[in-house]
Amino acid sequence: MSRSRSRRAYLALPPWLAHALRAQRGPVPWSAVTRGALSAGPLLLVAVQVGRTSLGVVAAIAAMLAGINDRPGSRRASVKRIGVPALGGAVGLVAGTYAGQQTGAVVLTVLLTFVGLVAGSISAIGPVASAVGTQLLVASAIGAGMPLPEPGWERALAYVAGAGWLLVLRLVLPTPGSLAGDFRFDGEREAVAGVYEAVAGLLDAVGGPEAMRRRAALTAALDHAQDALAGPRLRRYASSSAERRLHAQYAAALPLAEAATALAWAGDAVAERASEGPRRLAAAVRGNNHTGPLPAPSRSAPALRALDDALLHAAEVFDQGRGGDLHTRPRTPRDRLRAAFGSAGREYGLRVALCFGASSAVAQALHQGQWYGQHEHWYWLPATAVFLVKPDLGPLASRVLNRAAGTVLGAVVFAGFAAVLPRPEGLIALVALSGALIPVATRHFAAQTAVVTVLVLALVMVGGEPQASMGRIGETLLACAIVLITGHLPMPGQRGGGVRARLAAASDAAYAYLTHVLDEADAPRIGTPGTPSERRVTPAERPVTSSERRGTSSERPVTSSDHRAPLSNHRAPLSEHGAAPADPRATRWTLRREAYRTLAEARTAISLSAHELPALARHTEGADEVADLLERLVDTTTACAVHLDDTGRIGPEHTERLTALLGELAGQGERVGLRLPGTRRAG
């Protein structure tokens, strides 16, 4: 009773306050904890021992920021997620250092404002670009506001070395349990296995209230696996057999995901054994072994037949281990420029520039007015504003509350430690402890702020700055006020540009997916009439297994010869030159992945906007309803595709549902000011 009462009280809180109290859950990432303990603290210790303490402080700050970006995933993906932002930070450190040394306060403020405009605009490109923008701004503030004896290029080298040391640890140290196999691909293997587990979870939830949530979890698992496998590489394609096998196993999960989504759309519960096959495939991925016998689901409906065919196709892939496509299209430079200079990039860039420039100006004015007392450093105020102005860290009110609470807590904790710890040994140990806590603290912004506050205060105290807890609290509260004011100022153009940009991208991807499926239904078939290559294999023509003759669904050993025809004998339109046929199913899976991925990104942006203060949340009202309709449209399109593969046409129920959804979307899009792309009606 008390638990349900507390849950009702939590739900009754205003959205902006409820979000501030929400924290992520999950197991402790012990590998990341180990890397955090071995990064900033040991770097600082070595620097102190060789008499280059100031460079050690810079390297430790870089390692701390790299630790914030050290998230679960593959080693290859971590190169981009950790390394690219570090390069941006090094550029910012050089720019801030030389600008601070050679210009006056007014010119420096103008330059930092321009840096804020650039960093804010590129942050709209994606998560890695956002991390680049963050480190570019933070390092610029440190370079300009933390006077050090070394020249800018030495600081930049120390910064790259600090982040590079954590990246080396990420690439070299094995994760728990990975030594049993090829530890190089443990992140990829776990991500691909997670896709099969998510398929099984969706099949278990078909026909129940959890089906849509499980379908969203499947999208998240596919996105995570796609990112894990698509990291930067020296060669264009996978070079090792183990990596090619993982790519093939990921590609084999796509038809399973398609069939499971179609079953969830239909809403008819399936037998429990339907999810057993994907779970055994997940275990085979984790163990890097064969699948063994798989239970055969019933073949009484198109989606169930598609599920059975997909299981057999996956079993063949697991037996042969051939390479597979990730079904993703790389973003072109034009796409990135369009995102940076679009409505979201312009709005965010202006807001970041205003916050960063104003906080830098205020910090310099306070420094010249001796408000800092005996402190020479004024970087804290603009660096704090950088984290507060970033929308991907949560809604504005939530960020401000958590930043203020975390700073107060961290400053108080550090003041207590600083009074009793020996210097510098005790402070270095405190830096190492804080580095180990960062991977756990990233689950809540207030906890992350508290740990980072302790770490940075310990670093600068080792570097020679006096104890500054109270001053940092005051600067943080001042930064909160600046960001709150700037966040509510009117900007040129329409408010909520980030949400509308994400929603527009999701609608474009959904309509492209739908158009492809409708075109596939009308596509010309290859070959002369009456030949096997021209016809679709119907369920009545497909080979019948012994278990089906018995009318049972017993387990069967799966081999490459057991692969069924429908996955390979599908209609394909002629290529542009009339020679080799294009693969419409591969294109369809690529478009389907883009549709669900952009929809998930739009959902995230809409959720963050809905948890803003009412004055900001009202600008994106109705966006969630459009996202709901787009989600139903993509689900229905997937069901159409599965039905099309089975029967060669789109059923009347699907046509009716598509027509209704397109009509609803047209009305909702006009209401929220979103122009939806046009497409021909189904039917």
C-alpha positions as CSV (number, residue, x, y, z in Angstrom):
1,M,0.0,0.0,0.0
2,S,2.7,2.5,0.9
3,R,4.6,1.7,-2.3
4,S,1.6,2.4,-4.5
5,R,0.9,5.6,-2.5
6,S,4.4,6.8,-3.0
7,R,4.2,6.0,-6.8
8,R,1.0,8.0,-7.1
9,A,2.6,10.9,-5.2
10,Y,5.6,10.7,-7.6
11,L,3.3,10.8,-10.6
12,A,1.4,13.8,-9.2
13,L,4.6,15.9,-9.2
14,P,4.9,18.5,-12.0
15,P,6.7,17.0,-15.0
16,W,9.8,19.2,-14.6
17,L,10.2,18.2,-11.0
18,A,9.5,14.5,-11.6
19,H,12.2,14.4,-14.2
20,A,14.7,16.0,-11.8
21,L,14.1,13.2,-9.3
22,R,14.4,10.4,-11.9
23,A,17.5,8.3,-12.1
24,Q,18.6,5.5,-14.5
25,R,19.0,2.0,-13.1
26,G,21.1,-1.0,-14.0
27,P,24.1,-3.1,-13.0
28,V,27.3,-1.4,-11.9
29,P,29.6,-1.1,-14.9
30,W,32.7,-2.5,-13.2
31,S,34.9,-2.3,-16.2
32,A,34.2,1.5,-16.6
33,V,34.7,1.9,-12.8
34,T,38.1,0.3,-13.1
35,R,39.1,2.5,-16.1
36,G,38.0,5.6,-14.2
37,A,40.1,4.6,-11.2
38,L,43.2,4.1,-13.4
39,S,42.8,7.3,-15.5
40,A,42.8,10.8,-13.8
41,G,44.4,9.8,-10.5
42,P,47.4,8.0,-11.9
43,L,47.9,10.7,-14.5
44,L,48.0,13.3,-11.8
45,L,50.3,11.2,-9.6
46,V,52.9,10.8,-12.5
47,A,52.8,14.5,-13.3
48,V,53.4,15.5,-9.7
49,Q,56.3,13.0,-9.5
50,V,58.0,14.5,-12.5
51,G,57.3,18.1,-11.5
52,R,54.8,18.9,-14.2
53,T,51.7,19.3,-12.0
54,S,49.9,21.9,-14.1
55,L,50.0,19.6,-17.2
56,G,48.9,16.7,-15.0
57,V,45.8,18.8,-14.0
58,V,45.0,19.4,-17.7
59,A,45.4,15.7,-18.5
60,A,43.3,14.6,-15.6
61,I,40.5,17.0,-16.6
62,A,40.6,15.5,-20.1
63,A,40.4,12.0,-18.7
64,M,37.5,13.0,-16.5
65,L,35.5,14.4,-19.5
66,A,36.5,11.2,-21.5
67,G,35.2,9.1,-18.6
68,I,31.8,10.9,-18.9
69,N,31.7,9.7,-22.6
70,D,32.8,6.2,-21.7
71,R,29.5,4.4,-22.2
72,P,28.6,0.8,-22.9
73,G,29.3,-0.4,-26.4
74,S,32.0,-1.7,-28.6
75,R,35.7,-0.8,-28.5
76,R,35.6,0.4,-32.0
77,A,32.7,2.7,-31.3
78,S,34.5,4.1,-28.2
79,V,37.2,5.4,-30.5
80,K,34.8,7.9,-32.0
81,R,32.8,8.5,-28.8
82,I,35.9,9.3,-26.7
83,G,38.5,10.3,-29.2
84,V,36.7,12.8,-31.4
85,P,35.4,15.0,-28.6
86,A,38.9,15.0,-27.1
87,L,40.2,16.4,-30.3
88,G,37.6,19.1,-30.2
89,G,38.6,19.9,-26.6
90,A,42.3,20.2,-27.6
91,V,41.3,22.7,-30.3
92,G,39.2,24.7,-27.7
93,L,42.1,24.6,-25.2
94,V,44.5,26.1,-27.8
95,A,42.0,28.7,-28.9
96,G,41.1,29.7,-25.4
97,T,44.7,29.9,-24.2
98,Y,46.0,32.1,-26.9
99,A,42.9,34.3,-27.0
100,G,43.1,34.8,-23.2
101,Q,46.8,35.7,-23.4
102,Q,46.7,38.1,-26.4
103,T,43.4,39.8,-26.2
104,G,41.5,42.0,-23.8
105,A,38.3,41.2,-22.0
106,V,35.9,42.6,-24.6
107,V,37.6,40.9,-27.6
108,L,37.9,37.7,-25.6
109,T,34.2,37.8,-24.8
110,V,33.3,38.3,-28.5
111,L,35.6,35.4,-29.5
112,L,34.1,33.0,-26.9
113,T,30.6,34.0,-28.0
114,F,31.5,33.0,-31.5
115,V,33.0,29.7,-30.3
116,G,29.7,29.2,-28.5
117,L,27.7,29.8,-31.7
118,V,29.8,27.3,-33.6
119,A,29.8,24.6,-30.9
120,G,26.1,25.0,-30.3
121,S,25.3,24.6,-34.0
122,I,27.4,21.5,-34.5
123,S,25.8,19.9,-31.4
124,A,22.6,19.6,-33.4
125,I,24.3,17.0,-35.8
126,G,24.2,14.1,-33.3
127,P,25.4,12.8,-30.0
128,V,29.1,12.6,-30.9
129,A,29.0,16.1,-32.3
130,S,27.3,17.3,-29.2
131,A,30.1,15.9,-27.1
132,V,32.6,17.7,-29.4
133,G,30.7,20.9,-28.8
134,T,30.7,20.4,-25.0
135,Q,34.5,19.8,-24.8
136,L,35.2,22.6,-27.2
137,L,33.4,25.0,-25.0
138,V,34.7,23.7,-21.6
139,A,38.3,23.6,-22.8
140,S,38.0,27.1,-24.3
141,A,36.8,28.4,-20.9
142,I,39.7,26.5,-19.1
143,G,42.3,27.8,-21.6
144,A,41.2,31.4,-21.2
145,G,40.2,31.3,-17.5
146,M,42.9,29.0,-15.9
147,P,46.3,30.7,-16.3
148,L,49.1,28.1,-16.5
149,P,52.8,28.5,-17.2
150,E,52.8,26.2,-20.2
151,P,52.1,27.4,-23.8
152,G,48.8,26.4,-25.5
153,W,50.3,23.7,-27.6
154,E,51.7,21.9,-24.6
155,R,48.4,22.1,-22.8
156,A,46.7,20.6,-25.9
157,L,49.1,17.7,-26.0
158,A,48.5,17.0,-22.3
159,Y,44.8,17.2,-23.0
160,V,45.0,14.7,-25.8
161,A,47.2,12.5,-23.7
162,G,44.8,12.4,-20.8
163,A,41.8,11.4,-23.0
164,G,44.0,9.1,-25.0
165,W,45.1,7.2,-21.9
166,L,41.5,6.4,-21.0
167,L,40.9,5.4,-24.6
168,V,43.9,3.0,-24.4
169,L,42.5,1.5,-21.2
170,R,39.1,1.0,-23.0
171,L,40.8,-0.7,-26.0
172,V,43.2,-2.9,-24.0
173,L,41.5,-4.0,-20.8
174,P,39.1,-6.9,-21.1
175,T,35.6,-6.8,-19.7
176,P,34.5,-9.4,-17.1
177,G,33.7,-12.7,-18.9
178,S,35.2,-11.7,-22.2
179,L,38.4,-13.7,-21.9
180,A,36.5,-16.9,-22.7
181,G,36.2,-15.7,-26.3
182,D,37.6,-13.0,-28.6
183,F,37.6,-10.0,-26.2
184,R,38.0,-7.6,-29.0
185,F,34.4,-8.0,-30.0
186,D,32.7,-8.5,-26.6
187,G,30.8,-5.2,-26.9
188,E,29.5,-6.1,-30.4
189,R,28.6,-9.6,-29.3
190,E,26.6,-8.5,-26.3
191,A,24.9,-5.8,-28.4
192,V,23.8,-8.4,-31.1
193,A,22.7,-10.8,-28.4
194,G,20.6,-8.0,-26.9
195,V,18.7,-7.7,-30.2
196,Y,17.7,-11.4,-30.1
197,E,16.7,-11.0,-26.4
198,A,14.6,-8.0,-27.3
199,V,12.8,-9.9,-30.1
200,A,12.0,-12.7,-27.6
201,G,10.7,-10.1,-25.2
202,L,8.4,-8.6,-27.8
203,L,7.1,-12.0,-28.8
204,D,6.3,-12.7,-25.1
205,A,4.4,-9.5,-24.9
206,V,2.4,-9.8,-28.1
207,G,-1.3,-9.3,-27.4
208,G,-0.7,-7.7,-24.0
209,P,-0.3,-4.2,-22.7
210,E,3.5,-4.3,-22.7
211,A,3.8,-5.0,-26.5
212,M,4.4,-1.4,-27.5
213,R,7.0,-0.8,-24.8
214,R,8.8,-4.0,-25.8
215,R,8.7,-2.9,-29.4
216,A,10.4,0.4,-28.4
217,A,13.0,-1.7,-26.4
218,L,13.6,-3.7,-29.6
219,T,14.3,-0.4,-31.5
220,A,16.7,0.7,-28.8
221,A,18.5,-2.7,-29.0
222,L,18.8,-2.5,-32.8
223,D,20.1,1.1,-32.5
224,H,22.7,0.1,-29.9
225,A,23.9,-2.9,-32.0
226,Q,24.1,-0.8,-35.1
227,D,26.3,1.7,-33.4
228,A,28.4,-1.0,-31.9
229,L,29.1,-2.6,-35.2
230,A,29.4,0.6,-37.3
231,G,32.4,2.1,-35.4
232,P,35.3,3.7,-37.3
233,R,37.6,1.3,-39.2
234,L,40.8,1.4,-41.3
235,R,39.2,-0.8,-44.0
236,R,35.8,-0.3,-45.5
237,Y,34.5,-3.8,-44.6
238,A,35.0,-6.2,-41.7
239,S,38.4,-7.8,-42.0
240,S,38.2,-10.8,-39.6
241,S,35.9,-13.8,-39.7
242,A,34.7,-13.2,-36.2
243,E,33.6,-9.7,-37.1
244,R,32.0,-10.8,-40.3
245,R,30.1,-13.4,-38.4
246,L,28.7,-10.8,-36.0
247,H,27.6,-8.6,-38.9
248,A,25.8,-11.5,-40.4
249,Q,24.1,-12.4,-37.1
250,Y,22.9,-8.8,-36.7
251,A,21.5,-8.8,-40.3
252,A,19.8,-12.1,-39.6
253,A,18.0,-10.5,-36.7
254,L,16.3,-7.9,-38.9
255,P,13.7,-10.3,-40.5
256,L,13.0,-11.6,-37.0
257,A,12.4,-8.1,-35.7
258,E,10.1,-7.4,-38.7
259,A,8.0,-10.5,-38.1
260,A,7.8,-9.8,-34.4
261,T,6.6,-6.3,-35.0
262,A,4.0,-7.5,-37.4
263,L,2.7,-10.0,-34.8
264,A,2.6,-7.1,-32.2
265,W,0.6,-5.0,-34.7
266,A,-1.9,-7.9,-35.2
267,G,-2.3,-8.1,-31.4
268,D,-3.0,-11.9,-31.3
269,A,-1.1,-13.7,-28.6
270,V,1.4,-16.3,-29.8
271,A,2.5,-19.5,-28.1
272,E,5.3,-19.3,-25.5
273,R,7.6,-21.5,-27.7
274,A,7.7,-18.7,-30.3
275,S,10.2,-16.7,-28.2
276,E,12.4,-19.7,-27.4
277,G,14.1,-19.7,-30.8
278,P,15.3,-16.0,-30.5
279,R,16.5,-16.7,-27.0
280,R,18.6,-19.7,-28.1
281,L,20.0,-17.5,-30.9
282,A,21.0,-14.9,-28.3
283,A,22.7,-17.6,-26.2
284,A,24.6,-18.8,-29.3
285,V,25.8,-15.2,-30.0
286,R,27.1,-14.8,-26.5
287,G,28.7,-18.2,-26.4
288,N,30.0,-17.9,-30.0
289,N,28.7,-21.4,-30.8
290,H,26.0,-23.1,-32.8
291,T,22.3,-22.8,-32.2
292,G,21.4,-26.4,-31.9
293,P,17.7,-27.4,-32.5
294,L,15.2,-24.6,-32.6
295,P,11.5,-24.9,-31.8
296,A,9.3,-24.3,-34.8
297,P,6.4,-21.8,-34.3
298,S,3.0,-22.3,-35.8
299,R,2.6,-21.3,-39.4
300,S,-1.1,-20.3,-39.3
301,A,-0.7,-16.6,-40.2
302,P,1.5,-14.6,-42.5
303,A,3.5,-13.1,-39.6
304,L,4.0,-16.5,-38.0
305,R,5.2,-17.9,-41.3
306,A,7.6,-15.0,-41.6
307,L,8.8,-15.7,-38.1
308,D,9.5,-19.3,-38.9
309,D,11.3,-18.4,-42.2
310,A,13.4,-15.8,-40.3
311,L,14.4,-18.4,-37.7
312,L,15.5,-20.8,-40.4
313,H,17.4,-18.0,-42.2
314,A,19.1,-17.1,-39.0
315,A,20.1,-20.7,-38.4
316,E,21.7,-20.9,-41.8
317,V,23.6,-17.7,-41.1
318,F,24.8,-19.0,-37.7
319,D,26.0,-22.2,-39.4
320,Q,27.8,-20.5,-42.3
321,G,28.9,-17.2,-40.6
322,R,28.9,-15.2,-43.8
323,G,29.0,-11.5,-43.8
324,G,25.9,-9.3,-43.7
325,D,25.0,-5.7,-44.3
326,L,24.3,-3.4,-41.3
327,H,21.5,-1.8,-43.4
328,T,22.5,1.8,-42.6
329,R,23.3,4.7,-44.8
330,P,26.2,7.0,-43.7
331,R,25.4,10.6,-43.3
332,T,26.9,12.8,-46.0
333,P,28.6,16.2,-45.3
334,R,25.5,17.9,-46.7
335,D,23.3,16.1,-44.2
336,R,25.5,17.3,-41.3
337,L,25.6,20.9,-42.6
338,R,21.8,20.8,-43.0
339,A,21.5,19.8,-39.4
340,A,23.9,22.4,-38.2
341,F,22.4,25.2,-40.1
342,G,18.8,24.1,-39.8
343,S,16.2,25.4,-37.3
344,A,17.5,23.3,-34.5
345,G,21.1,24.2,-35.1
346,R,20.4,27.9,-35.4
347,E,18.2,28.1,-32.2
348,Y,20.6,26.0,-30.1
349,G,23.7,27.8,-31.5
350,L,22.2,31.3,-30.6
351,R,21.2,30.2,-27.1
352,V,24.6,28.6,-26.4
353,A,26.5,31.6,-27.8
354,L,24.4,34.0,-25.6
355,C,24.9,31.8,-22.4
356,F,28.6,31.2,-23.0
357,G,29.3,34.8,-23.9
358,A,27.3,36.3,-21.0
359,S,28.8,34.0,-18.4
360,S,32.3,34.7,-19.7
361,A,31.8,38.4,-19.5
362,V,30.3,38.2,-16.0
363,A,33.2,35.9,-14.9
364,Q,35.8,38.3,-16.2
365,A,34.1,41.3,-14.6
366,L,34.0,39.6,-11.3
367,H,37.7,38.6,-11.6
368,Q,38.7,42.2,-12.4
369,G,36.6,43.5,-9.5
370,Q,38.5,41.1,-7.1
371,W,35.3,39.2,-6.3
372,Y,37.4,36.1,-6.5
373,G,39.8,37.3,-3.8
374,Q,43.1,35.5,-4.2
375,H,41.9,33.2,-7.0
376,E,43.3,33.7,-10.5
377,H,40.9,31.3,-12.2
378,W,37.5,32.3,-13.6
379,Y,36.7,29.3,-15.8
380,W,34.1,27.8,-13.5
381,L,31.2,30.1,-14.3
382,P,31.3,29.7,-18.2
383,A,32.2,26.0,-17.9
384,T,29.1,25.5,-15.6
385,A,26.9,27.3,-18.1
386,V,28.0,24.9,-20.9
387,F,26.6,21.9,-19.1
388,L,23.5,23.8,-18.0
389,V,22.6,24.9,-21.6
390,K,22.9,21.4,-23.1
391,P,19.4,20.0,-23.8
392,D,20.6,16.4,-24.2
393,L,21.4,16.4,-20.5
394,G,17.7,16.9,-19.6
395,P,15.1,19.6,-19.5
396,L,16.2,23.1,-18.4
397,A,14.6,23.2,-15.0
398,S,15.9,19.7,-14.2
399,R,19.4,20.6,-15.2
400,V,19.4,23.8,-13.1
401,L,18.0,22.0,-10.0
402,N,20.4,19.1,-10.3
403,R,23.4,21.2,-11.1
404,A,22.8,23.5,-8.1
405,A,22.1,20.6,-5.7
406,G,25.1,18.6,-7.0
407,T,27.5,21.5,-6.7
408,V,26.4,22.3,-3.2
409,L,26.8,18.6,-2.2
410,G,30.1,18.2,-3.9
411,A,31.6,21.4,-2.5
412,V,30.5,20.5,1.0
413,V,31.9,17.0,0.7
414,F,35.2,18.3,-0.7
415,A,35.5,20.9,2.1
416,G,35.3,18.1,4.6
417,F,37.9,15.9,2.8
418,A,40.3,18.9,2.2
419,A,40.4,19.6,6.0
420,V,41.7,16.2,6.9
421,L,43.5,14.7,3.9
422,P,47.2,15.0,3.5
423,R,48.5,17.0,0.5
424,P,49.0,16.1,-2.2
425,E,48.7,12.3,-1.6
426,G,45.3,12.4,-0.1
427,L,43.9,14.7,-2.8
428,I,45.3,12.5,-5.6
429,A,43.6,9.5,-4.0
430,L,40.4,11.5,-3.9
431,V,40.8,12.2,-7.6
432,A,41.2,8.5,-8.3
433,L,38.1,7.7,-6.2
434,S,36.0,10.3,-8.0
435,G,37.2,9.0,-11.4
436,A,36.0,5.6,-10.4
437,L,32.6,6.9,-9.4
438,I,31.9,8.8,-12.6
439,P,30.5,5.9,-14.6
440,V,28.0,5.2,-11.9
441,A,27.2,8.9,-11.2
442,T,26.3,9.5,-14.9
443,R,22.9,7.9,-14.1
444,H,21.7,11.1,-12.5
445,F,22.9,14.6,-13.3
446,A,23.0,15.8,-9.7
447,A,25.2,12.8,-8.7
448,Q,27.4,13.4,-11.7
449,T,27.8,17.0,-10.8
450,A,28.7,16.2,-7.2
451,V,31.4,13.8,-8.2
452,V,32.8,16.1,-10.9
453,T,32.8,19.0,-8.4
454,V,34.9,17.0,-5.9
455,L,37.3,15.8,-8.6
456,V,37.8,19.3,-10.1
457,L,38.2,21.0,-6.8
458,A,40.8,18.4,-5.8
459,L,42.6,18.8,-9.1
460,V,43.0,22.6,-8.9
461,M,44.0,22.4,-5.2
462,V,46.8,20.0,-6.1
463,G,47.7,22.6,-8.8
464,G,48.1,25.3,-6.2
465,E,44.7,27.0,-6.0
466,P,43.4,27.6,-2.5
467,Q,40.2,25.8,-1.2
468,A,37.3,27.3,-3.2
469,S,34.2,25.5,-2.2
470,M,32.0,28.5,-1.3
471,G,33.1,30.5,-4.3
472,R,32.2,27.6,-6.6
473,I,28.8,27.4,-5.1
474,G,28.2,31.1,-5.7
475,E,29.4,30.9,-9.3
476,T,27.2,27.8,-10.0
477,L,24.1,29.6,-8.7
478,L,25.0,32.6,-10.9
479,A,25.4,30.4,-13.9
480,C,22.0,28.8,-13.1
481,A,20.4,32.2,-13.2
482,I,22.0,33.2,-16.5
483,V,20.9,30.0,-18.2
484,L,17.4,30.2,-16.8
485,I,17.0,33.7,-18.1
486,T,18.6,32.9,-21.5
487,G,16.5,29.8,-21.8
488,H,13.3,31.7,-21.6
489,L,14.3,34.6,-23.9
490,P,12.5,34.7,-27.3
491,M,14.8,33.8,-30.3
492,P,14.4,34.4,-34.0
493,G,12.2,31.8,-35.6
494,Q,9.8,29.3,-34.1
495,R,10.4,27.9,-30.6
496,G,10.9,24.2,-30.2
497,G,13.0,24.0,-33.4
498,G,14.9,20.9,-32.1
499,V,11.7,18.9,-31.5
500,R,10.3,19.9,-34.9
501,A,13.5,19.1,-36.7
502,R,13.5,15.6,-35.1
503,L,9.8,15.1,-35.9
504,A,10.3,16.2,-39.5
505,A,13.2,13.8,-39.9
506,A,11.0,11.0,-38.4
507,S,8.1,11.8,-40.8
508,D,10.4,11.9,-43.8
509,A,11.8,8.5,-42.9
510,A,8.4,7.0,-42.2
511,Y,7.0,8.2,-45.5
512,A,10.0,7.0,-47.4
513,Y,9.6,3.5,-45.8
514,L,5.9,3.5,-46.6
515,T,6.5,4.6,-50.2
516,H,9.0,1.9,-50.8
517,V,6.7,-0.8,-49.5
518,L,3.8,0.5,-51.7
519,D,6.2,0.6,-54.7
520,E,7.4,-2.9,-53.9
521,A,3.8,-4.1,-54.1
522,D,3.6,-2.8,-57.6
523,A,7.2,-3.6,-58.7
524,P,7.7,-5.6,-61.9
525,R,8.9,-9.1,-61.4
526,I,12.1,-10.5,-62.9
527,G,12.0,-13.3,-65.5
528,T,9.5,-14.4,-68.1
529,P,5.9,-15.2,-67.0
530,G,5.6,-18.6,-65.5
531,T,9.3,-19.1,-64.6
532,P,10.2,-19.7,-61.0
533,S,12.1,-16.5,-60.8
534,E,9.0,-14.5,-61.8
535,R,6.6,-16.1,-59.3
536,R,6.5,-15.7,-55.6
537,V,6.6,-18.9,-53.7
538,T,3.3,-19.3,-52.0
539,P,2.8,-21.2,-48.7
540,A,1.1,-24.0,-50.6
541,E,4.2,-24.5,-52.8
542,R,6.9,-24.3,-50.1
543,P,8.5,-27.6,-48.9
544,V,6.7,-29.3,-46.0
545,T,8.9,-30.6,-43.2
546,S,8.3,-33.8,-41.4
547,S,7.3,-32.0,-38.2
548,E,4.6,-30.2,-40.1
549,R,3.3,-33.4,-41.7
550,R,2.9,-34.7,-38.2
551,G,1.0,-31.6,-37.3
552,T,3.4,-30.8,-34.4
553,S,5.8,-28.0,-33.7
554,S,8.6,-30.1,-32.2
555,E,12.2,-29.0,-32.1
556,R,14.2,-29.6,-35.3
557,P,17.9,-29.5,-35.9
558,V,18.6,-26.5,-38.1
559,T,21.1,-26.8,-41.0
560,S,21.9,-24.7,-44.0
561,S,19.8,-27.1,-46.2
562,D,16.7,-26.3,-44.1
563,H,16.6,-22.7,-45.3
564,R,13.1,-22.0,-46.8
565,A,12.5,-20.3,-50.2
566,P,10.5,-17.2,-49.3
567,L,13.5,-15.3,-47.9
568,S,15.4,-15.7,-51.2
569,N,12.7,-15.9,-53.9
570,H,11.2,-12.5,-53.5
571,R,10.2,-10.0,-56.2
572,A,13.0,-7.5,-57.1
573,P,12.7,-4.6,-59.4
574,L,15.2,-4.3,-62.2
575,S,18.2,-2.2,-61.6
576,E,18.8,1.2,-63.3
577,H,20.6,-0.5,-66.2
578,G,18.3,-3.5,-66.4
579,A,21.0,-5.9,-65.5
580,A,21.5,-7.0,-61.9
581,P,18.4,-6.8,-59.8
582,A,18.2,-4.5,-56.8
583,D,17.3,-6.1,-53.5
584,P,14.0,-4.5,-52.4
585,R,14.1,-6.3,-49.1
586,A,17.5,-5.1,-48.1
587,T,16.5,-1.5,-49.1
588,R,13.3,-2.0,-47.0
589,W,15.2,-3.1,-43.9
590,T,17.5,0.0,-44.3
591,L,14.5,2.3,-44.6
592,R,12.7,0.5,-41.7
593,R,15.8,1.0,-39.5
594,E,15.9,4.7,-40.4
595,A,12.2,5.1,-39.7
596,Y,12.4,3.5,-36.2
597,R,15.7,5.2,-35.3
598,T,14.6,8.7,-36.2
599,L,11.3,8.1,-34.5
600,A,13.1,7.1,-31.3
601,E,15.2,10.2,-31.5
602,A,12.1,12.3,-31.9
603,R,10.5,10.6,-29.0
604,T,13.4,11.5,-26.8
605,A,13.4,15.1,-27.8
606,I,9.6,15.3,-27.3
607,S,9.9,13.7,-23.8
608,L,12.5,16.2,-22.8
609,S,10.5,19.1,-24.1
610,A,7.4,17.9,-22.3
611,H,9.3,18.0,-18.9
612,E,10.2,21.6,-19.3
613,L,8.6,24.4,-17.4
614,P,5.1,25.2,-18.8
615,A,6.3,28.4,-20.5
616,L,8.6,26.3,-22.6
617,A,6.7,23.0,-22.8
618,R,3.7,24.7,-24.5
619,H,5.7,25.4,-27.7
620,T,5.8,21.6,-28.5
621,E,2.3,20.6,-27.4
622,G,0.7,18.1,-29.7
623,A,4.1,16.7,-30.9
624,D,3.7,13.5,-29.0
625,E,0.4,12.8,-30.8
626,V,2.1,13.2,-34.1
627,A,4.8,10.8,-32.9
628,D,2.2,8.3,-31.9
629,L,0.6,8.4,-35.3
630,L,4.0,8.0,-37.0
631,E,4.8,5.1,-34.8
632,R,1.5,3.4,-35.8
633,L,2.2,4.2,-39.4
634,V,5.6,2.5,-39.3
635,D,4.2,-0.5,-37.5
636,T,1.4,-0.8,-40.0
637,T,3.9,-0.5,-42.9
638,T,5.9,-3.3,-41.4
639,A,2.8,-5.5,-41.1
640,C,2.1,-4.6,-44.7
641,A,5.5,-5.7,-45.8
642,V,5.2,-9.1,-44.0
643,H,1.8,-9.7,-45.5
644,L,3.1,-8.7,-48.9
645,D,6.0,-11.2,-48.7
646,D,3.5,-13.9,-47.9
647,T,0.7,-13.2,-50.3
648,G,2.1,-10.9,-52.9
649,R,-0.3,-8.1,-52.1
650,I,-1.4,-5.7,-49.3
651,G,-4.5,-6.8,-47.5
652,P,-7.7,-4.8,-47.3
653,E,-7.3,-4.3,-43.5
654,H,-3.8,-2.9,-44.0
655,T,-5.0,-0.5,-46.7
656,E,-7.8,0.7,-44.6
657,R,-5.5,1.3,-41.6
658,L,-2.9,3.1,-43.7
659,T,-5.5,5.4,-45.3
660,A,-6.9,6.3,-41.9
661,L,-3.5,7.0,-40.4
662,L,-2.4,9.2,-43.3
663,G,-5.6,11.3,-42.9
664,E,-5.0,11.7,-39.2
665,L,-1.4,12.6,-39.8
666,A,-2.3,15.3,-42.2
667,G,-4.6,17.0,-39.6
668,Q,-2.2,16.6,-36.7
669,G,0.8,17.9,-38.8
670,E,-1.1,21.1,-39.6
671,R,-2.0,21.6,-36.0
672,V,1.6,21.5,-34.7
673,G,3.0,23.4,-37.7
674,L,4.7,20.3,-39.3
675,R,4.7,19.9,-43.0
676,L,4.5,16.2,-43.8
677,P,5.9,14.7,-47.0
678,G,3.3,13.5,-49.5
679,T,2.8,10.0,-50.7
680,R,0.3,8.2,-52.7
681,R,-2.5,6.5,-50.8
682,A,-2.5,2.7,-50.3
683,G,-5.0,0.7,-52.2
